[in-house]
PDB file of C-alpha atoms in Angstrom:
ATOM      1  CA  MET A  12       5.047 -10.216  -1.447  1.00 57.00           C
ATOM      2  CA  LYS A  13       5.971 -11.588   1.942  1.00 50.00           C
ATOM      3  CA  ASP A  14       3.642 -10.461   4.673  1.00 48.00           C
ATOM      4  CA  ILE A  15       4.613  -9.867   8.297  1.00 50.00           C
ATOM      5  CA  ASN A  16       3.211 -12.724  10.374  1.00 45.00           C
ATOM      6  CA  GLU A  17      -0.475 -12.379  10.973  1.00 45.00           C
ATOM      7  CA  PRO A  18      -1.658 -12.159  14.592  1.00 42.00           C
ATOM      8  CA  SER A  19      -3.229 -15.218  16.118  1.00 35.00           C
ATOM      9  CA  THR A  20      -6.043 -13.216  17.684  1.00 32.00           C
ATOM     10  CA  ALA A  21      -9.615 -13.051  16.362  1.00 32.00           C
ATOM     11  CA  PRO A  22     -10.300 -10.887  13.289  1.00 30.00           C
ATOM     12  CA  LEU A  23     -10.295  -7.172  13.940  1.00 29.00           C
ATOM     13  CA  VAL A  24     -13.694  -5.496  14.220  1.00 29.00           C
ATOM     14  CA  ILE A  25     -13.955  -1.944  12.956  1.00 27.00           C
ATOM     15  CA  THR A  26     -15.507   0.325  15.560  1.00 31.00           C
ATOM     16  CA  GLU A  27     -16.008   4.038  15.776  1.00 34.00           C
ATOM     17  CA  GLU A  28     -16.328   4.027  19.574  1.00 35.00           C
ATOM     18  CA  PRO A  29     -13.351   5.826  21.168  1.00 37.00           C
ATOM     19  CA  ILE A  30     -11.708   4.475  24.307  1.00 34.00           C
ATOM     20  CA  ASN A  31     -11.641   7.812  26.123  1.00 39.00           C
ATOM     21  CA  THR A  32     -15.074   9.122  26.970  1.00 33.00           C
ATOM     22  CA  GLU A  33     -13.823  12.721  26.892  1.00 37.00           C
ATOM     23  CA  VAL A  34     -13.493  12.562  23.117  1.00 36.00           C
ATOM     24  CA  ILE A  35     -16.765  13.800  21.651  1.00 31.00           C
ATOM     25  CA  LYS A  36     -18.619  11.035  19.802  1.00 38.00           C
ATOM     26  CA  THR A  37     -20.373  11.498  16.499  1.00 34.00           C
ATOM     27  CA  THR A  38     -23.887  10.157  16.474  1.00 35.00           C
ATOM     28  CA  GLU A  39     -24.881   8.438  13.261  1.00 37.00           C
ATOM     29  CA  SER A  40     -27.966   9.795  11.582  1.00 38.00           C
ATOM     30  CA  THR A  41     -30.349   7.535   9.716  1.00 37.00           C
ATOM     31  CA  ALA A  42     -31.613   9.092   6.515  1.00 40.00           C
ATOM     32  CA  LYS A  43     -35.330   9.027   5.890  1.00 43.00           C
ATOM     33  CA  ASN A  44     -36.435   6.683   3.175  1.00 43.00           C
ATOM     34  CA  SER A  45     -37.224   8.932   0.231  1.00 42.00           C
ATOM     35  CA  GLY A  46     -37.731   6.104  -2.248  1.00 45.00           C
ATOM     36  CA  ASN A  47     -34.406   6.907  -3.910  1.00 47.00           C
ATOM     37  CA  LYS A  48     -31.364   4.973  -2.648  1.00 45.00           C
ATOM     38  CA  LYS A  49     -29.004   7.622  -4.027  1.00 48.00           C
ATOM     39  CA  ASN A  50     -30.432  10.072  -1.497  1.00 49.00           C
ATOM     40  CA  ALA A  51     -29.774   7.757   1.457  1.00 57.00           C
ATOM     41  CA  GLY A  52     -27.072   8.852   3.897  1.00 75.00           C
ATOM     42  CA  VAL A  53     -26.149  12.091   5.617  1.00 83.00           C
ATOM     43  CA  SER A  54     -26.029  15.478   3.903  1.00 90.00           C
ATOM     44  CA  SER A  55     -22.691  17.217   3.414  1.00 88.00           C
ATOM     45  CA  GLN A  56     -23.840  19.985   5.745  1.00 87.00           C
ATOM     46  CA  MET A  57     -24.641  17.515   8.534  1.00 89.00           C
ATOM     47  CA  GLN A  58     -21.299  15.784   8.040  1.00 88.00           C
ATOM     48  CA  LEU A  59     -19.452  19.102   8.254  1.00 89.00           C
ATOM     49  CA  LEU A  60     -21.348  20.076  11.411  1.00 87.00           C
ATOM     50  CA  ALA A  61     -20.523  16.723  13.019  1.00 88.00           C
ATOM     51  CA  LEU A  62     -16.820  17.071  12.172  1.00 86.00           C
ATOM     52  CA  ALA A  63     -16.756  20.655  13.433  1.00 85.00           C
ATOM     53  CA  LYS A  64     -18.294  19.521  16.729  1.00 85.00           C
ATOM     54  CA  ASN A  65     -15.883  16.581  17.052  1.00 84.00           C
ATOM     55  CA  PHE A  66     -12.898  18.860  16.577  1.00 86.00           C
ATOM     56  CA  VAL A  67     -14.352  21.694  18.714  1.00 83.00           C
ATOM     57  CA  LEU A  68     -14.596  24.090  15.774  1.00 84.00           C
ATOM     58  CA  ASP A  69     -18.323  24.786  15.948  1.00 82.00           C
ATOM     59  CA  GLY A  70     -18.083  27.830  18.238  1.00 81.00           C
ATOM     60  CA  GLY A  71     -18.857  30.265  15.441  1.00 80.00           C
ATOM     61  CA  LEU A  72     -22.094  28.397  14.738  1.00 80.00           C
ATOM     62  CA  ILE A  73     -23.427  28.891  18.262  1.00 80.00           C
ATOM     63  CA  SER A  74     -25.129  32.073  19.399  1.00 77.00           C
ATOM     64  CA  SER A  75     -22.809  34.437  21.257  1.00 77.00           C
ATOM     65  CA  GLU A  76     -24.692  34.130  24.558  1.00 75.00           C
ATOM     66  CA  LYS A  77     -24.267  30.332  24.527  1.00 79.00           C
ATOM     67  CA  GLN A  78     -20.663  30.297  23.307  1.00 79.00           C
ATOM     68  CA  MET A  79     -17.860  29.089  25.534  1.00 83.00           C
ATOM     69  CA  PRO A  80     -15.120  31.767  25.770  1.00 86.00           C
ATOM     70  CA  LEU A  81     -12.639  31.545  22.868  1.00 86.00           C
ATOM     71  CA  GLU A  82      -9.707  30.739  25.162  1.00 89.00           C
ATOM     72  CA  GLU A  83     -11.627  27.842  26.748  1.00 89.00           C
ATOM     73  CA  ARG A  84     -12.627  26.530  23.306  1.00 87.00           C
ATOM     74  CA  THR A  85      -8.979  26.626  22.249  1.00 91.00           C
ATOM     75  CA  GLN A  86      -7.886  24.733  25.345  1.00 93.00           C
ATOM     76  CA  LYS A  87     -10.665  22.174  24.915  1.00 90.00           C
ATOM     77  CA  ARG A  88      -9.712  21.574  21.262  1.00 89.00           C
ATOM     78  CA  ALA A  89      -6.047  21.094  22.212  1.00 93.00           C
ATOM     79  CA  ARG A  90      -7.019  18.665  25.002  1.00 94.00           C
ATOM     80  CA  ILE A  91      -9.294  16.599  22.732  1.00 93.00           C
ATOM     81  CA  ALA A  92      -6.658  16.568  19.973  1.00 93.00           C
ATOM     82  CA  ALA A  93      -4.091  15.259  22.464  1.00 96.00           C
ATOM     83  CA  LEU A  94      -6.522  12.594  23.678  1.00 95.00           C
ATOM     84  CA  ARG A  95      -7.245  11.526  20.102  1.00 95.00           C
ATOM     85  CA  LYS A  96      -3.520  11.211  19.296  1.00 96.00           C
ATOM     86  CA  GLN A  97      -2.887   9.241  22.476  1.00 97.00           C
ATOM     87  CA  GLU A  98      -5.755   6.904  21.685  1.00 96.00           C
ATOM     88  CA  ASN A  99      -4.531   6.368  18.109  1.00 97.00           C
ATOM     89  CA  LEU A 100      -0.996   5.490  19.221  1.00 97.00           C
ATOM     90  CA  GLU A 101      -2.156   3.158  21.986  1.00 97.00           C
ATOM     91  CA  THR A 102      -4.396   1.339  19.500  1.00 97.00           C
ATOM     92  CA  ILE A 103      -1.518   0.921  17.033  1.00 97.00           C
ATOM     93  CA  ILE A 104       0.812  -0.346  19.770  1.00 96.00           C
ATOM     94  CA  LYS A 105      -1.808  -2.828  20.925  1.00 96.00           C
ATOM     95  CA  LYS A 106      -2.210  -4.169  17.384  1.00 95.00           C
ATOM     96  CA  SER A 107       1.533  -4.237  16.777  1.00 95.00           C
ATOM     97  CA  VAL A 108       2.214  -6.459  19.789  1.00 94.00           C
ATOM     98  CA  ASN A 109       0.207  -9.214  18.092  1.00 92.00           C
ATOM     99  CA  TYR A 110       2.598  -9.163  15.117  1.00 90.00           C
ATOM    100  CA  CYS A 111       5.731  -9.446  17.264  1.00 89.00           C
ATOM    101  CA  SER A 112       7.345 -12.665  18.444  1.00 83.00           C
ATOM    102  CA  ALA A 113       7.589 -13.361  22.167  1.00 78.00           C
ATOM    103  CA  THR A 114      10.456 -15.841  21.692  1.00 78.00           C
ATOM    104  CA  GLU A 115      12.750 -14.502  18.937  1.00 78.00           C
ATOM    105  CA  PHE A 116      15.526 -12.146  20.043  1.00 77.00           C
ATOM    106  CA  THR A 117      16.501  -9.163  17.873  1.00 78.00           C
ATOM    107  CA  HIS A 118      18.865  -6.199  17.871  1.00 82.00           C
ATOM    108  CA  LYS A 119      17.948  -3.195  19.980  1.00 84.00           C
ATOM    109  CA  ALA A 120      15.361  -0.952  18.353  1.00 83.00           C
ATOM    110  CA  ASP A 121      16.304   2.631  17.487  1.00 91.00           C
ATOM    111  CA  ALA A 122      14.627   5.056  19.896  1.00 93.00           C
ATOM    112  CA  ASP A 123      14.965   7.935  17.405  1.00 95.00           C
ATOM    113  CA  TRP A 124      13.173   5.873  14.737  1.00 96.00           C
ATOM    114  CA  PHE A 125      10.404   5.088  17.240  1.00 96.00           C
ATOM    115  CA  SER A 126      10.062   8.782  18.094  1.00 96.00           C
ATOM    116  CA  THR A 127       9.635   9.641  14.399  1.00 96.00           C
ATOM    117  CA  PHE A 128       7.142   6.788  14.056  1.00 97.00           C
ATOM    118  CA  THR A 129       4.952   8.134  16.881  1.00 97.00           C
ATOM    119  CA  GLU A 130       5.009  11.662  15.428  1.00 96.00           C
ATOM    120  CA  LEU A 131       3.817  10.394  12.052  1.00 97.00           C
ATOM    121  CA  ALA A 132       1.299   7.816  13.273  1.00 97.00           C
ATOM    122  CA  GLU A 133      -0.439   9.802  16.017  1.00 97.00           C
ATOM    123  CA  ASP A 134      -3.086  11.275  13.697  1.00 95.00           C
ATOM    124  CA  VAL A 135      -3.960   7.949  12.014  1.00 95.00           C
ATOM    125  CA  SER A 136      -7.442   6.928  13.159  1.00 94.00           C
ATOM    126  CA  ASN A 137      -8.595   4.811  10.195  1.00 93.00           C
ATOM    127  CA  THR A 138      -8.712   1.163  11.284  1.00 94.00           C
ATOM    128  CA  THR A 139      -7.172  -0.253   8.096  1.00 91.00           C
ATOM    129  CA  MET A 140      -4.318   2.242   8.079  1.00 94.00           C
ATOM    130  CA  GLN A 141      -3.704   1.684  11.794  1.00 95.00           C
ATOM    131  CA  ASN A 142      -3.274  -2.011  11.073  1.00 94.00           C
ATOM    132  CA  LEU A 143      -0.648  -1.248   8.419  1.00 94.00           C
ATOM    133  CA  TRP A 144       1.184   1.114  10.763  1.00 96.00           C
ATOM    134  CA  ALA A 145       1.140  -1.667  13.365  1.00 96.00           C
ATOM    135  CA  LYS A 146       2.773  -4.008  10.836  1.00 95.00           C
ATOM    136  CA  ILE A 147       5.446  -1.409  10.075  1.00 96.00           C
ATOM    137  CA  LEU A 148       6.246  -1.041  13.771  1.00 96.00           C
ATOM    138  CA  ALA A 149       6.380  -4.796  14.332  1.00 94.00           C
ATOM    139  CA  GLY A 150       8.550  -5.276  11.244  1.00 93.00           C
ATOM    140  CA  GLU A 151      11.046  -2.645  12.358  1.00 94.00           C
ATOM    141  CA  ILE A 152      11.224  -3.916  15.944  1.00 92.00           C
ATOM    142  CA  SER A 153      11.666  -7.482  14.713  1.00 90.00           C
ATOM    143  CA  GLN A 154      14.296  -6.511  12.140  1.00 90.00           C
ATOM    144  CA  PRO A 155      15.741  -3.004  12.645  1.00 92.00           C
ATOM    145  CA  GLY A 156      16.372  -1.236   9.362  1.00 91.00           C
ATOM    146  CA  SER A 157      13.365  -2.728   7.580  1.00 92.00           C
ATOM    147  CA  PHE A 158      11.577   0.619   7.200  1.00 95.00           C
ATOM    148  CA  SER A 159      13.456   3.893   6.767  1.00 95.00           C
ATOM    149  CA  THR A 160      12.119   7.172   8.137  1.00 95.00           C
ATOM    150  CA  LYS A 161      11.829   8.328   4.508  1.00 95.00           C
ATOM    151  CA  THR A 162       9.469   5.402   3.900  1.00 96.00           C
ATOM    152  CA  LEU A 163       7.433   6.345   6.979  1.00 96.00           C
ATOM    153  CA  LYS A 164       6.986   9.900   5.682  1.00 96.00           C
ATOM    154  CA  VAL A 165       5.884   8.690   2.244  1.00 96.00           C
ATOM    155  CA  PHE A 166       3.445   6.226   3.792  1.00 96.00           C
ATOM    156  CA  ARG A 167       1.984   8.918   6.059  1.00 95.00           C
ATOM    157  CA  ALA A 168       1.122  10.978   2.983  1.00 94.00           C
ATOM    158  CA  MET A 169      -0.668   8.053   1.334  1.00 94.00           C
ATOM    159  CA  SER A 170      -4.431   7.662   1.377  1.00 92.00           C
ATOM    160  CA  ILE A 171      -6.309   4.389   1.781  1.00 91.00           C
ATOM    161  CA  THR A 172      -7.023   4.429  -1.969  1.00 93.00           C
ATOM    162  CA  GLU A 173      -3.324   4.734  -2.744  1.00 94.00           C
ATOM    163  CA  ALA A 174      -2.525   1.931  -0.295  1.00 92.00           C
ATOM    164  CA  LYS A 175      -5.025  -0.279  -2.148  1.00 92.00           C
ATOM    165  CA  LEU A 176      -3.335   0.612  -5.445  1.00 94.00           C
ATOM    166  CA  LEU A 177      -0.016  -0.539  -3.974  1.00 94.00           C
ATOM    167  CA  ALA A 178      -1.641  -3.807  -2.910  1.00 93.00           C
ATOM    168  CA  LYS A 179      -2.974  -4.288  -6.440  1.00 93.00           C
ATOM    169  CA  ALA A 180       0.447  -3.614  -7.941  1.00 94.00           C
ATOM    170  CA  CYS A 181       1.986  -6.140  -5.538  1.00 93.00           C
ATOM    171  CA  SER A 182      -0.518  -8.797  -6.642  1.00 92.00           C
ATOM    172  CA  LEU A 183       0.837  -8.476 -10.212  1.00 94.00           C
ATOM    173  CA  ALA A 184       4.514  -8.157  -9.309  1.00 94.00           C
ATOM    174  CA  VAL A 185       7.398 -10.607  -9.260  1.00 93.00           C
ATOM    175  CA  THR A 186      10.452 -10.603  -7.018  1.00 92.00           C
ATOM    176  CA  GLU A 187      13.921 -11.772  -7.941  1.00 84.00           C
ATOM    177  CA  GLN A 188      14.854 -14.793  -5.862  1.00 69.00           C
ATOM    178  CA  THR A 189      18.407 -13.591  -5.236  1.00 60.00           C
ATOM    179  CA  LYS A 190      17.621  -9.892  -4.783  1.00 59.00           C
ATOM    180  CA  ARG A 191      15.014  -7.681  -3.168  1.00 71.00           C
ATOM    181  CA  ASN A 192      14.076  -6.039  -6.457  1.00 86.00           C
ATOM    182  CA  ILE A 193      10.343  -6.067  -7.178  1.00 93.00           C
ATOM    183  CA  ARG A 194       9.021  -5.493 -10.664  1.00 94.00           C
ATOM    184  CA  ILE A 195       5.847  -5.739 -12.724  1.00 95.00           C
ATOM    185  CA  ILE A 196       6.466  -7.433 -16.069  1.00 94.00           C
ATOM    186  CA  SER A 197       4.952  -5.165 -18.725  1.00 94.00           C
ATOM    187  CA  GLY A 198       5.843  -7.106 -21.865  1.00 93.00           C
ATOM    188  CA  ALA A 199       8.564  -8.688 -23.960  1.00 92.00           C
ATOM    189  CA  TYR A 200      10.064  -8.534 -27.426  1.00 88.00           C
ATOM    190  CA  GLN A 201      12.790  -9.958 -29.616  1.00 85.00           C
ATOM    191  CA  THR A 202      15.295  -7.397 -30.821  1.00 84.00           C
ATOM    192  CA  PRO A 203      14.719  -6.633 -34.507  1.00 71.00           C
ATOM    193  CA  GLY A 204      16.774  -8.528 -37.035  1.00 61.00           C
ATOM    194  CA  LEU A 205      16.756  -9.553 -40.656  1.00 59.00           C
ATOM    195  CA  LEU A 206      14.700 -12.706 -39.990  1.00 60.00           C
ATOM    196  CA  ASN A 207      12.058 -11.248 -37.663  1.00 56.00           C
ATOM    197  CA  PHE A 208      11.680  -7.631 -38.727  1.00 54.00           C
ATOM    198  CA  PHE A 209       8.245  -8.192 -40.293  1.00 57.00           C
ATOM    199  CA  ASN A 210       6.995 -10.588 -37.611  1.00 65.00           C
ATOM    200  CA  LYS A 211       3.871  -9.005 -36.103  1.00 65.00           C
ATOM    201  CA  ASN A 212       4.260 -11.122 -32.962  1.00 70.00           C
ATOM    202  CA  ARG A 213       7.781  -9.916 -32.266  1.00 68.00           C
ATOM    203  CA  GLU A 214       6.612  -7.663 -29.407  1.00 82.00           C
ATOM    204  CA  GLN A 215       4.011  -8.239 -26.657  1.00 87.00           C
ATOM    205  CA  ASN A 216       2.547  -5.852 -24.057  1.00 89.00           C
ATOM    206  CA  ILE A 217       0.597  -6.703 -20.904  1.00 91.00           C
ATOM    207  CA  PRO A 218      -2.714  -4.775 -20.646  1.00 89.00           C
ATOM    208  CA  PHE A 219      -2.743  -3.998 -16.900  1.00 90.00           C
ATOM    209  CA  ASN A 220      -6.075  -2.200 -17.204  1.00 89.00           C
ATOM    210  CA  GLN A 221      -7.716  -5.608 -17.633  1.00 89.00           C
ATOM    211  CA  PHE A 222      -6.547  -6.383 -14.103  1.00 90.00           C
ATOM    212  CA  SER A 223      -7.663  -3.137 -12.417  1.00 90.00           C
ATOM    213  CA  LEU A 224      -4.315  -1.359 -12.731  1.00 92.00           C
ATOM    214  CA  SER A 225      -4.358   1.376 -15.341  1.00 93.00           C
ATOM    215  CA  TYR A 226      -1.495   3.549 -16.517  1.00 92.00           C
ATOM    216  CA  ALA A 227      -3.077   6.387 -14.524  1.00 94.00           C
ATOM    217  CA  ASP A 228      -2.774   4.173 -11.430  1.00 95.00           C
ATOM    218  CA  LEU A 229       0.915   3.633 -12.199  1.00 95.00           C
ATOM    219  CA  LEU A 230       1.322   7.406 -12.392  1.00 96.00           C
ATOM    220  CA  ILE A 231      -0.259   7.740  -8.943  1.00 96.00           C
ATOM    221  CA  LEU A 232       2.132   5.111  -7.573  1.00 96.00           C
ATOM    222  CA  ALA A 233       5.027   6.961  -9.196  1.00 96.00           C
ATOM    223  CA  ASP A 234       3.877  10.274  -7.667  1.00 96.00           C
ATOM    224  CA  ASN A 235       4.028   8.532  -4.280  1.00 95.00           C
ATOM    225  CA  HIS A 236       7.600   7.352  -5.000  1.00 95.00           C
ATOM    226  CA  LEU A 237       6.531   3.688  -5.047  1.00 96.00           C
ATOM    227  CA  VAL A 238       7.373   2.738  -8.650  1.00 96.00           C
ATOM    228  CA  PHE A 239       9.588   4.174 -11.377  1.00 96.00           C
ATOM    229  CA  ILE A 240       7.302   5.295 -14.189  1.00 94.00           C
ATOM    230  CA  GLN A 241      10.059   4.885 -16.775  1.00 94.00           C
ATOM    231  CA  GLU A 242       9.811   1.380 -18.216  1.00 93.00           C
ATOM    232  CA  THR A 243      12.986  -0.700 -17.827  1.00 94.00           C
ATOM    233  CA  GLU A 244      14.325  -3.542 -19.956  1.00 94.00           C
ATOM    234  CA  SER A 245      16.490  -6.564 -19.302  1.00 92.00           C
ATOM    235  CA  SER A 246      19.581  -7.237 -21.343  1.00 92.00           C
ATOM    236  CA  PRO A 247      18.929  -9.326 -24.490  1.00 92.00           C
ATOM    237  CA  MET A 248      18.879 -12.997 -23.480  1.00 91.00           C
ATOM    238  CA  ASN A 249      20.299 -15.988 -25.277  1.00 92.00           C
ATOM    239  CA  LYS A 250      18.069 -18.864 -26.285  1.00 92.00           C
ATOM    240  CA  SER A 251      17.317 -21.135 -23.258  1.00 93.00           C
ATOM    241  CA  GLU A 252      18.570 -18.481 -20.825  1.00 93.00           C
ATOM    242  CA  SER A 253      16.255 -18.117 -17.819  1.00 92.00           C
ATOM    243  CA  PHE A 254      14.987 -15.636 -15.273  1.00 89.00           C
ATOM    244  CA  HIS A 255      13.941 -16.976 -11.856  1.00 91.00           C
ATOM    245  CA  PHE A 256      11.234 -15.050 -10.058  1.00 92.00           C
ATOM    246  CA  ASN A 257       8.898 -15.397  -7.091  1.00 92.00           C
ATOM    247  CA  PHE A 258       5.267 -14.535  -7.833  1.00 92.00           C
ATOM    248  CA  ASN A 259       3.425 -14.021  -4.537  1.00 89.00           C
ATOM    249  CA  GLY A 260       5.061 -17.074  -2.978  1.00 87.00           C
ATOM    250  CA  LYS A 261       5.073 -19.179  -6.161  1.00 89.00           C
ATOM    251  CA  PRO A 262       8.407 -19.778  -7.975  1.00 92.00           C
ATOM    252  CA  LEU A 263       8.350 -18.885 -11.688  1.00 92.00           C
ATOM    253  CA  THR A 264      10.978 -19.637 -14.318  1.00 93.00           C
ATOM    254  CA  LEU A 265      10.908 -17.587 -17.529  1.00 94.00           C
ATOM    255  CA  THR A 266      13.031 -19.132 -20.286  1.00 94.00           C
ATOM    256  CA  ALA A 267      13.794 -17.455 -23.601  1.00 93.00           C
ATOM    257  CA  LYS A 268      12.594 -19.494 -26.598  1.00 90.00           C
ATOM    258  CA  LYS A 269      14.764 -17.524 -29.018  1.00 88.00           C
ATOM    259  CA  SER A 270      17.924 -15.491 -28.966  1.00 89.00           C
ATOM    260  CA  SER A 271      17.893 -11.752 -28.224  1.00 88.00           C
ATOM    261  CA  CYS A 272      14.666 -11.842 -26.167  1.00 91.00           C
ATOM    262  CA  VAL A 273      14.057  -8.880 -23.839  1.00 93.00           C
ATOM    263  CA  LEU A 274      11.729  -8.489 -20.859  1.00 94.00           C
ATOM    264  CA  LYS A 275      10.102  -5.133 -20.144  1.00 95.00           C
ATOM    265  CA  PHE A 276       8.981  -4.131 -16.645  1.00 94.00           C
ATOM    266  CA  TYR A 277       8.204  -1.384 -14.155  1.00 96.00           C
ATOM    267  CA  LYS A 278      10.454  -1.453 -11.095  1.00 96.00           C
ATOM    268  CA  PHE A 279       9.427  -0.675  -7.532  1.00 96.00           C
ATOM    269  CA  THR A 280      11.454   2.040  -5.831  1.00 96.00           C
ATOM    270  CA  PRO A 281      13.314   1.202  -2.602  1.00 94.00           C
ATOM    271  CA  ILE A 282      10.417   2.827  -0.709  1.00 95.00           C
ATOM    272  CA  GLY A 283       7.875   0.786  -2.674  1.00 95.00           C
ATOM    273  CA  SER A 284       9.852  -2.389  -1.988  1.00 94.00           C
ATOM    274  CA  GLU A 285       9.845  -1.684   1.747  1.00 94.00           C
ATOM    275  CA  LEU A 286       6.114  -1.022   1.860  1.00 95.00           C
ATOM    276  CA  ALA A 287       5.406  -4.099  -0.278  1.00 93.00           C
ATOM    277  CA  ARG A 288       6.350  -6.185   2.774  1.00 89.00           C
ATOM    278  CA  LEU A 289       3.078  -5.100   4.353  1.00 90.00           C
ATOM    279  CA  ILE A 290       1.061  -6.767   1.597  1.00 87.00           C
ATOM    280  CA  SER A 291       0.005 -10.402   1.927  1.00 82.00           C
ATOM    281  CA  ASP A 292       0.726 -12.861  -0.885  1.00 80.00           C
ATOM    282  CA  ASN A 293      -2.263 -12.875  -3.206  1.00 81.00           C
ATOM    283  CA  ILE A 294      -1.850 -15.001  -6.330  1.00 79.00           C
ATOM    284  CA  ASP A 295      -4.044 -13.919  -9.240  1.00 83.00           C
ATOM    285  CA  ASP A 296      -4.282 -17.133 -11.271  1.00 86.00           C
ATOM    286  CA  VAL A 297      -6.181 -15.413 -14.080  1.00 90.00           C
ATOM    287  CA  TYR A 298      -3.397 -12.855 -14.465  1.00 92.00           C
ATOM    288  CA  LEU A 299      -0.735 -15.568 -14.326  1.00 91.00           C
ATOM    289  CA  GLN A 300      -2.400 -17.527 -17.129  1.00 91.00           C
ATOM    290  CA  HIS A 301      -2.709 -14.325 -19.144  1.00 92.00           C
ATOM    291  CA  LEU A 302       0.994 -13.589 -18.561  1.00 92.00           C
ATOM    292  CA  LYS A 303       1.936 -17.059 -19.805  1.00 91.00           C
ATOM    293  CA  SER A 304      -0.184 -16.640 -22.921  1.00 91.00           C
ATOM    294  CA  ALA A 305       0.921 -13.079 -23.676  1.00 91.00           C
ATOM    295  CA  LEU A 306       4.641 -13.862 -23.479  1.00 91.00           C
ATOM    296  CA  SER A 307       4.451 -17.295 -25.120  1.00 91.00           C
ATOM    297  CA  GLU A 308       5.891 -16.050 -28.414  1.00 89.00           C
ATOM    298  CA  ASN A 309       9.259 -15.344 -26.814  1.00 89.00           C
ATOM    299  CA  PHE A 310       9.207 -16.954 -23.356  1.00 92.00           C
ATOM    300  CA  SER A 311       8.021 -20.114 -21.698  1.00 93.00           C
ATOM    301  CA  ILE A 312       6.850 -19.771 -18.083  1.00 92.00           C
ATOM    302  CA  ILE A 313       7.040 -22.728 -15.718  1.00 92.00           C
ATOM    303  CA  GLU A 314       5.595 -22.711 -12.203  1.00 89.00           C
ATOM    304  CA  GLY A 315       7.460 -24.323  -9.326  1.00 78.00           C
TER     305      GLY A 315
END
């Protein structure tokens, strides 16, 4: 996958310290050493209390004589929520500037798209997700039309775990050199005939679970509209006919060794293809060698 240019600034440091001092800060509690590492950390009750205080929802836990009036608590919560959203957006904008070019000229950005972007990104406070939102913004400003509003809405609903699953899928995927289609090769076979019907090696399947991508993970990606869960096949290929792919920046040529060879794969959806641009090239050499070996009955794979 082709990544948006990385910023030239120093590596980002994750911090929990908000810019605006009016936003209530959560103090970290150090668990007492009980001799059992599994017990280290903060209890669920303490975490809930800290969140309730941060979001001004702890009024019911305070004695009535010490409570701030309900109307004042409501106003305070609205003010802090607005400050948090403002801080989130300013942080994303600051990061996004580092991904933009100061010398390349582009078409005018769509103000309506930007308005939708701010509405969807204002509640994103996780540092990793903010960085991805910054890349989306920079990519759209640099090349308008790169990310649809539909893609923004899907991405907003994704968790960090689901974003990591997308990154893993991208590390195993190939891209057509002449098209924007992205696919994960899932296997190959030779169409059955009189001469090969009893050949046990006629069909091969790629075990993704060996590379930390299970079928359940593919279902999660499909539920997020990132891949089509229905496996797709190429047309039967003639002997010596080739497919030309790009595997995380490395050209690959797959050539059929026999006639009537078919490739099987899972395709990325248009939304998945757009979001794949956020993922840096990450060649998994172990997977590539496994792919070569697994498909060697019907295909030869040449790098470069």
